[in-house]
Amino acid sequence: MRIILSLLAIFLSSGLVQAAKVDTIAVHSAAMNKAIKTVVIQPEGSMKKDLPTLYLLHGYSGNYGDWVNKVPAIKELADRYGILIVCPDGGFGSWYWDSEIDQDFKYETFVAKELVSYIDGKYPVIKDRSKRGITGLSMGGHGALYLAIRHQDTFGAVGSTAGGVDIRPFPNNWDMAKRIGAYDQNPQVWEGHTVMELTHLIKPKSLEIFIDCGTEDFFYAVNAKFHEKLTYLNIPHRYLSMPGAHNWDYWSKSIQYQLIFFQDFFSKV
C-alpha cells in the first residue's frame, strides 16, 4: 500500500495530471484577413456544461501564450471557478484599437466581435453579457476597459491590472503613435482612444468594474486618477492597490483577485 501511495504521489506531483484543457487555435479575422492565434483554457468537465467566459488580454510586446506560460496557475483558476478563459493574440502593440492608419491592426473588431462570435459558436459557453467578462494587463488592461466600455452589449464585467488607463502622458511610447498618429498632431484622436476620456459612455448599472495596480508601477498614478474620476462621477467600481511593480511577479498575484471578482459577477442570478 505504501508503494502504491508513493507512486501515486510521484505521478500527481510530476505534472502529468492536468484537469484544465489548453488548446491553441487559429481564428480567422475577416477585418484583418489573417488568422489570429488564441489560447483557450477549458475547465475540467466542461464539455457538457454551460460556462461563463473571460477574455484575458496580454500586454505590449506580448502574445497569446503569455498568460498560460508565465502564470501556469491560470489553469487551476479556470478549474476552481469553472470559467472558460480565452487569451487572444493582440499584436505586438495594437492597444486593441481599430487603427485608421494601419489596416493590419483591427483588434477592436477582432476581439469584441469576431472572436466572441467564434467562441460562442464553438464552445459550451453561455451566450449572454451577464456571463461574459474581459480583463488584461498593461496594454491589455487598457484594451479590456476600452472594449468593454465601447461594447457594453457584449461584456457585462471588466477588469484591468496595471492598465495604461490614460495614454496621454506617454505620447512617444509603445507604438501608440503608429496606430493613431502623433499626439501633438492628433490630440482629439488620442482623447477618443484613451480610457480616461470614455467614462461618459458608461451606462448606469451597465458594467461592473475592477481595477488594480501596484504602488511601484509607472502606471500607478494614472490608475489612481482613474479611480478618483470614477468615484467623482459616482460610477460604482472596485479598486485595489498593493505593493508591486510592472512585472509578472505582481500580475501572477493580481490575477487571483481578478478571478475572484469575475467569479462573484458570474455567480449572480
Short mmCIF file of C-alpha atoms in Angstrom, two decimals:
data_model
loop_
_atom_site.label_atom_id
_atom_site.label_comp_id
_atom_site.label_asym_id
_atom_site.label_seq_id
_atom_site.Cartn_x
_atom_site.Cartn_y
_atom_site.Cartn_z
CA MET A 1 0.00 0.00 0.00
CA ARG A 2 2.85 2.38 0.85
CA ILE A 3 4.43 1.69 -2.55
CA ILE A 4 1.15 2.43 -4.33
CA LEU A 5 0.67 5.66 -2.42
CA SER A 6 4.25 6.71 -3.13
CA LEU A 7 3.83 6.03 -6.84
CA LEU A 8 0.56 7.98 -6.84
CA ALA A 9 2.23 10.93 -5.14
CA ILE A 10 5.04 10.92 -7.69
CA PHE A 11 2.52 10.74 -10.54
CA LEU A 12 0.47 13.64 -9.22
CA SER A 13 3.49 15.81 -8.49
CA SER A 14 5.03 15.16 -11.89
CA GLY A 15 2.55 17.44 -13.63
CA LEU A 16 1.14 14.60 -15.77
CA VAL A 17 -2.31 15.18 -14.31
CA GLN A 18 -3.81 18.41 -15.58
CA ALA A 19 -7.52 18.95 -15.32
CA ALA A 20 -7.90 22.03 -17.47
CA LYS A 21 -7.67 21.53 -21.22
CA VAL A 22 -5.45 24.06 -23.01
CA ASP A 23 -5.80 24.49 -26.77
CA THR A 24 -4.12 26.89 -29.15
CA ILE A 25 -6.43 27.68 -32.03
CA ALA A 26 -6.30 29.95 -35.07
CA VAL A 27 -9.31 32.24 -35.52
CA HIS A 28 -9.79 33.93 -38.86
CA SER A 29 -10.28 37.69 -38.78
CA ALA A 30 -12.17 38.97 -41.78
CA ALA A 31 -11.37 42.53 -40.72
CA MET A 32 -7.61 41.90 -40.98
CA ASN A 33 -7.71 38.99 -43.43
CA LYS A 34 -5.47 36.80 -41.31
CA ALA A 35 -5.62 34.07 -38.69
CA ILE A 36 -5.08 35.10 -35.08
CA LYS A 37 -3.68 32.56 -32.62
CA THR A 38 -5.66 32.24 -29.42
CA VAL A 39 -5.25 30.12 -26.30
CA VAL A 40 -8.45 28.65 -24.89
CA ILE A 41 -8.46 27.15 -21.39
CA GLN A 42 -11.40 24.85 -20.69
CA PRO A 43 -12.04 23.84 -17.09
CA GLU A 44 -12.41 20.20 -16.16
CA GLY A 45 -15.70 18.58 -17.09
CA SER A 46 -16.78 21.47 -19.28
CA MET A 47 -17.82 19.65 -22.45
CA LYS A 48 -21.48 19.38 -21.47
CA LYS A 49 -21.69 22.39 -19.22
CA ASP A 50 -22.64 25.97 -20.00
CA LEU A 51 -19.74 28.15 -18.91
CA PRO A 52 -19.08 31.84 -18.35
CA THR A 53 -16.28 33.27 -20.49
CA LEU A 54 -13.39 35.52 -19.52
CA TYR A 55 -11.33 37.18 -22.24
CA LEU A 56 -7.82 37.72 -20.88
CA LEU A 57 -5.57 40.14 -22.79
CA HIS A 58 -1.77 40.37 -22.85
CA GLY A 59 0.39 43.48 -22.72
CA TYR A 60 2.61 45.37 -25.14
CA SER A 61 5.18 43.14 -26.91
CA GLY A 62 3.42 40.05 -25.54
CA ASN A 63 1.41 37.35 -27.26
CA TYR A 64 -1.40 34.83 -26.87
CA GLY A 65 0.77 32.44 -24.83
CA ASP A 66 1.89 34.87 -22.15
CA TRP A 67 -0.70 34.17 -19.51
CA VAL A 68 -0.70 30.37 -19.71
CA ASN A 69 3.11 30.16 -19.94
CA LYS A 70 4.10 32.77 -17.36
CA VAL A 71 1.25 32.18 -14.91
CA PRO A 72 0.62 28.40 -15.11
CA ALA A 73 -1.75 28.70 -12.15
CA ILE A 74 -4.27 30.25 -14.56
CA LYS A 75 -5.26 26.68 -15.47
CA GLU A 76 -6.01 25.88 -11.83
CA LEU A 77 -8.02 29.09 -11.51
CA ALA A 78 -10.09 28.15 -14.57
CA ASP A 79 -10.86 24.82 -12.89
CA ARG A 80 -11.53 26.32 -9.48
CA TYR A 81 -14.08 28.83 -10.74
CA GLY A 82 -15.44 26.92 -13.73
CA ILE A 83 -14.63 29.67 -16.23
CA LEU A 84 -13.60 29.32 -19.88
CA ILE A 85 -10.60 31.62 -20.32
CA VAL A 86 -9.74 32.97 -23.76
CA CYS A 87 -6.33 34.58 -24.43
CA PRO A 88 -6.17 36.11 -27.92
CA ASP A 89 -3.10 37.49 -29.61
CA GLY A 90 -3.40 41.26 -29.63
CA GLY A 91 -0.44 42.08 -31.81
CA PHE A 92 2.89 43.47 -30.65
CA GLY A 93 1.42 46.93 -29.97
CA SER A 94 -2.21 47.13 -31.09
CA TRP A 95 -3.62 48.61 -27.89
CA TYR A 96 -6.74 46.71 -29.03
CA TRP A 97 -7.83 49.57 -31.27
CA ASP A 98 -9.07 49.59 -34.85
CA SER A 99 -6.32 51.65 -36.42
CA GLU A 100 -7.23 54.02 -39.23
CA ILE A 101 -3.55 54.19 -40.19
CA ASP A 102 -2.67 50.50 -40.40
CA GLN A 103 -5.29 48.12 -41.77
CA ASP A 104 -3.41 45.18 -40.22
CA PHE A 105 -4.48 46.43 -36.79
CA LYS A 106 -8.23 45.96 -36.33
CA TYR A 107 -8.12 44.35 -32.94
CA GLU A 108 -11.23 46.01 -31.52
CA THR A 109 -13.30 44.35 -34.23
CA PHE A 110 -11.46 41.08 -33.81
CA VAL A 111 -11.75 40.70 -30.03
CA ALA A 112 -15.14 42.31 -29.37
CA LYS A 113 -16.94 40.88 -32.41
CA GLU A 114 -15.19 38.20 -34.43
CA LEU A 115 -13.60 36.28 -31.56
CA VAL A 116 -16.67 36.46 -29.32
CA SER A 117 -18.81 35.14 -32.16
CA TYR A 118 -16.35 32.31 -32.79
CA ILE A 119 -16.11 31.26 -29.14
CA ASP A 120 -19.88 31.43 -28.70
CA GLY A 121 -20.28 29.13 -31.69
CA LYS A 122 -17.59 26.57 -30.89
CA TYR A 123 -17.52 26.19 -27.10
CA PRO A 124 -20.08 25.31 -24.40
CA VAL A 125 -20.47 28.87 -23.13
CA ILE A 126 -23.41 31.00 -22.08
CA LYS A 127 -24.06 33.47 -24.88
CA ASP A 128 -25.01 36.43 -22.75
CA ARG A 129 -23.20 39.53 -21.50
CA SER A 130 -24.07 38.58 -17.92
CA LYS A 131 -21.73 35.62 -18.26
CA ARG A 132 -19.03 37.32 -20.31
CA GLY A 133 -16.14 39.39 -18.95
CA ILE A 134 -12.85 40.84 -20.12
CA THR A 135 -9.63 41.85 -18.39
CA GLY A 136 -5.92 42.16 -19.08
CA LEU A 137 -2.57 43.56 -18.04
CA SER A 138 -0.90 46.82 -19.05
CA MET A 139 -1.82 47.41 -22.71
CA GLY A 140 -4.35 44.65 -22.20
CA GLY A 141 -5.80 46.39 -19.14
CA HIS A 142 -6.37 49.46 -21.26
CA GLY A 143 -7.73 47.24 -24.02
CA ALA A 144 -10.19 45.47 -21.73
CA LEU A 145 -11.64 48.73 -20.44
CA TYR A 146 -11.66 50.30 -23.90
CA LEU A 147 -13.50 47.35 -25.43
CA ALA A 148 -15.93 46.83 -22.56
CA ILE A 149 -16.92 50.49 -22.41
CA ARG A 150 -17.46 50.62 -26.16
CA HIS A 151 -19.24 47.24 -26.27
CA GLN A 152 -21.45 47.13 -23.21
CA ASP A 153 -23.90 44.94 -25.10
CA THR A 154 -21.17 42.28 -25.26
CA PHE A 155 -19.39 42.45 -21.88
CA GLY A 156 -21.05 42.73 -18.51
CA ALA A 157 -17.92 42.99 -16.37
CA VAL A 158 -14.45 44.36 -16.94
CA GLY A 159 -11.15 44.31 -15.12
CA SER A 160 -7.73 45.85 -15.55
CA THR A 161 -4.45 45.05 -13.83
CA ALA A 162 -1.72 47.69 -14.15
CA GLY A 163 -3.59 49.09 -17.12
CA GLY A 164 -2.49 52.07 -19.21
CA VAL A 165 -5.78 53.77 -18.48
CA ASP A 166 -4.56 57.17 -19.65
CA ILE A 167 -2.24 57.07 -22.65
CA ARG A 168 -1.69 60.82 -22.97
CA PRO A 169 1.24 61.08 -20.51
CA PHE A 170 3.17 58.65 -22.73
CA PRO A 171 2.98 60.12 -26.27
CA ASN A 172 6.23 58.60 -27.52
CA ASN A 173 5.85 55.11 -26.07
CA TRP A 174 4.77 51.63 -27.10
CA ASP A 175 3.88 52.17 -30.78
CA MET A 176 0.77 54.18 -29.96
CA ALA A 177 1.63 56.93 -32.46
CA LYS A 178 1.95 54.24 -35.15
CA ARG A 179 -1.65 53.26 -34.54
CA ILE A 180 -3.39 56.64 -34.09
CA GLY A 181 -0.89 59.31 -35.18
CA ALA A 182 1.31 61.67 -33.19
CA TYR A 183 -0.24 63.18 -30.08
CA ASP A 184 0.73 66.77 -30.90
CA GLN A 185 -0.92 66.48 -34.31
CA ASN A 186 -3.96 64.43 -33.27
CA PRO A 187 -4.90 65.35 -29.68
CA GLN A 188 -8.61 64.73 -30.25
CA VAL A 189 -7.91 61.27 -31.64
CA TRP A 190 -5.84 60.44 -28.59
CA GLU A 191 -8.61 61.60 -26.27
CA GLY A 192 -11.06 59.40 -28.13
CA HIS A 193 -8.77 56.41 -27.72
CA THR A 194 -7.87 56.72 -24.05
CA VAL A 195 -9.97 55.08 -21.36
CA MET A 196 -9.75 58.13 -19.10
CA GLU A 197 -11.91 60.12 -21.51
CA LEU A 198 -14.52 57.40 -22.16
CA THR A 199 -16.20 57.43 -18.75
CA HIS A 200 -19.18 59.38 -20.14
CA LEU A 201 -20.06 56.31 -22.20
CA ILE A 202 -20.55 54.06 -19.17
CA LYS A 203 -24.28 53.47 -18.79
CA PRO A 204 -25.73 53.38 -15.27
CA LYS A 205 -25.64 49.88 -13.80
CA SER A 206 -24.26 48.51 -17.05
CA LEU A 207 -20.69 47.47 -16.28
CA GLU A 208 -19.14 46.00 -13.17
CA ILE A 209 -15.58 47.32 -12.94
CA PHE A 210 -12.47 46.25 -11.06
CA ILE A 211 -9.09 47.94 -11.48
CA ASP A 212 -5.86 47.23 -9.63
CA CYS A 213 -2.27 48.44 -9.84
CA GLY A 214 0.97 48.04 -7.93
CA THR A 215 2.19 51.02 -5.96
CA GLU A 216 5.64 50.88 -7.62
CA ASP A 217 4.19 50.67 -11.14
CA PHE A 218 4.76 53.51 -13.62
CA PHE A 219 1.02 53.32 -14.37
CA TYR A 220 0.10 53.73 -10.70
CA ALA A 221 -0.57 57.48 -10.93
CA VAL A 222 -2.96 57.20 -13.89
CA ASN A 223 -4.80 54.32 -12.23
CA ALA A 224 -5.22 56.30 -9.03
CA LYS A 225 -6.58 59.24 -11.05
CA PHE A 226 -8.92 56.95 -12.95
CA HIS A 227 -10.24 55.63 -9.63
CA GLU A 228 -10.72 59.21 -8.42
CA LYS A 229 -12.61 60.14 -11.58
CA LEU A 230 -14.92 57.11 -11.35
CA THR A 231 -15.59 57.97 -7.70
CA TYR A 232 -16.30 61.61 -8.54
CA LEU A 233 -18.75 60.57 -11.25
CA ASN A 234 -20.46 58.10 -8.90
CA ILE A 235 -19.60 55.17 -11.16
CA PRO A 236 -19.52 52.05 -8.97
CA HIS A 237 -16.27 50.10 -9.17
CA ARG A 238 -13.72 48.20 -7.13
CA TYR A 239 -10.20 49.50 -6.78
CA LEU A 240 -7.19 47.73 -5.32
CA SER A 241 -3.62 48.94 -4.87
CA MET A 242 -0.93 46.82 -3.31
CA PRO A 243 2.86 46.63 -3.33
CA GLY A 244 4.27 45.66 -6.69
CA ALA A 245 5.89 46.82 -9.91
CA HIS A 246 5.08 46.40 -13.59
CA ASN A 247 6.09 42.76 -13.83
CA TRP A 248 4.88 39.17 -13.77
CA ASP A 249 5.51 38.82 -10.04
CA TYR A 250 2.73 41.34 -9.50
CA TRP A 251 0.42 40.08 -12.26
CA SER A 252 0.62 36.47 -11.08
CA LYS A 253 -0.80 37.68 -7.76
CA SER A 254 -3.27 40.24 -9.05
CA ILE A 255 -4.94 37.79 -11.44
CA GLN A 256 -6.14 35.85 -8.41
CA TYR A 257 -8.06 38.90 -7.18
CA GLN A 258 -9.34 39.49 -10.70
CA LEU A 259 -10.71 35.93 -10.90
CA ILE A 260 -12.48 36.31 -7.55
CA PHE A 261 -14.15 39.45 -8.88
CA PHE A 262 -15.33 37.73 -12.05
CA GLN A 263 -16.49 34.63 -10.19
CA ASP A 264 -18.60 36.89 -7.97
CA PHE A 265 -20.06 38.56 -11.06
CA PHE A 266 -20.76 35.29 -12.88
CA SER A 267 -22.42 33.80 -9.80
CA LYS A 268 -25.20 36.35 -9.82
CA VAL A 269 -28.58 35.10 -10.98
#
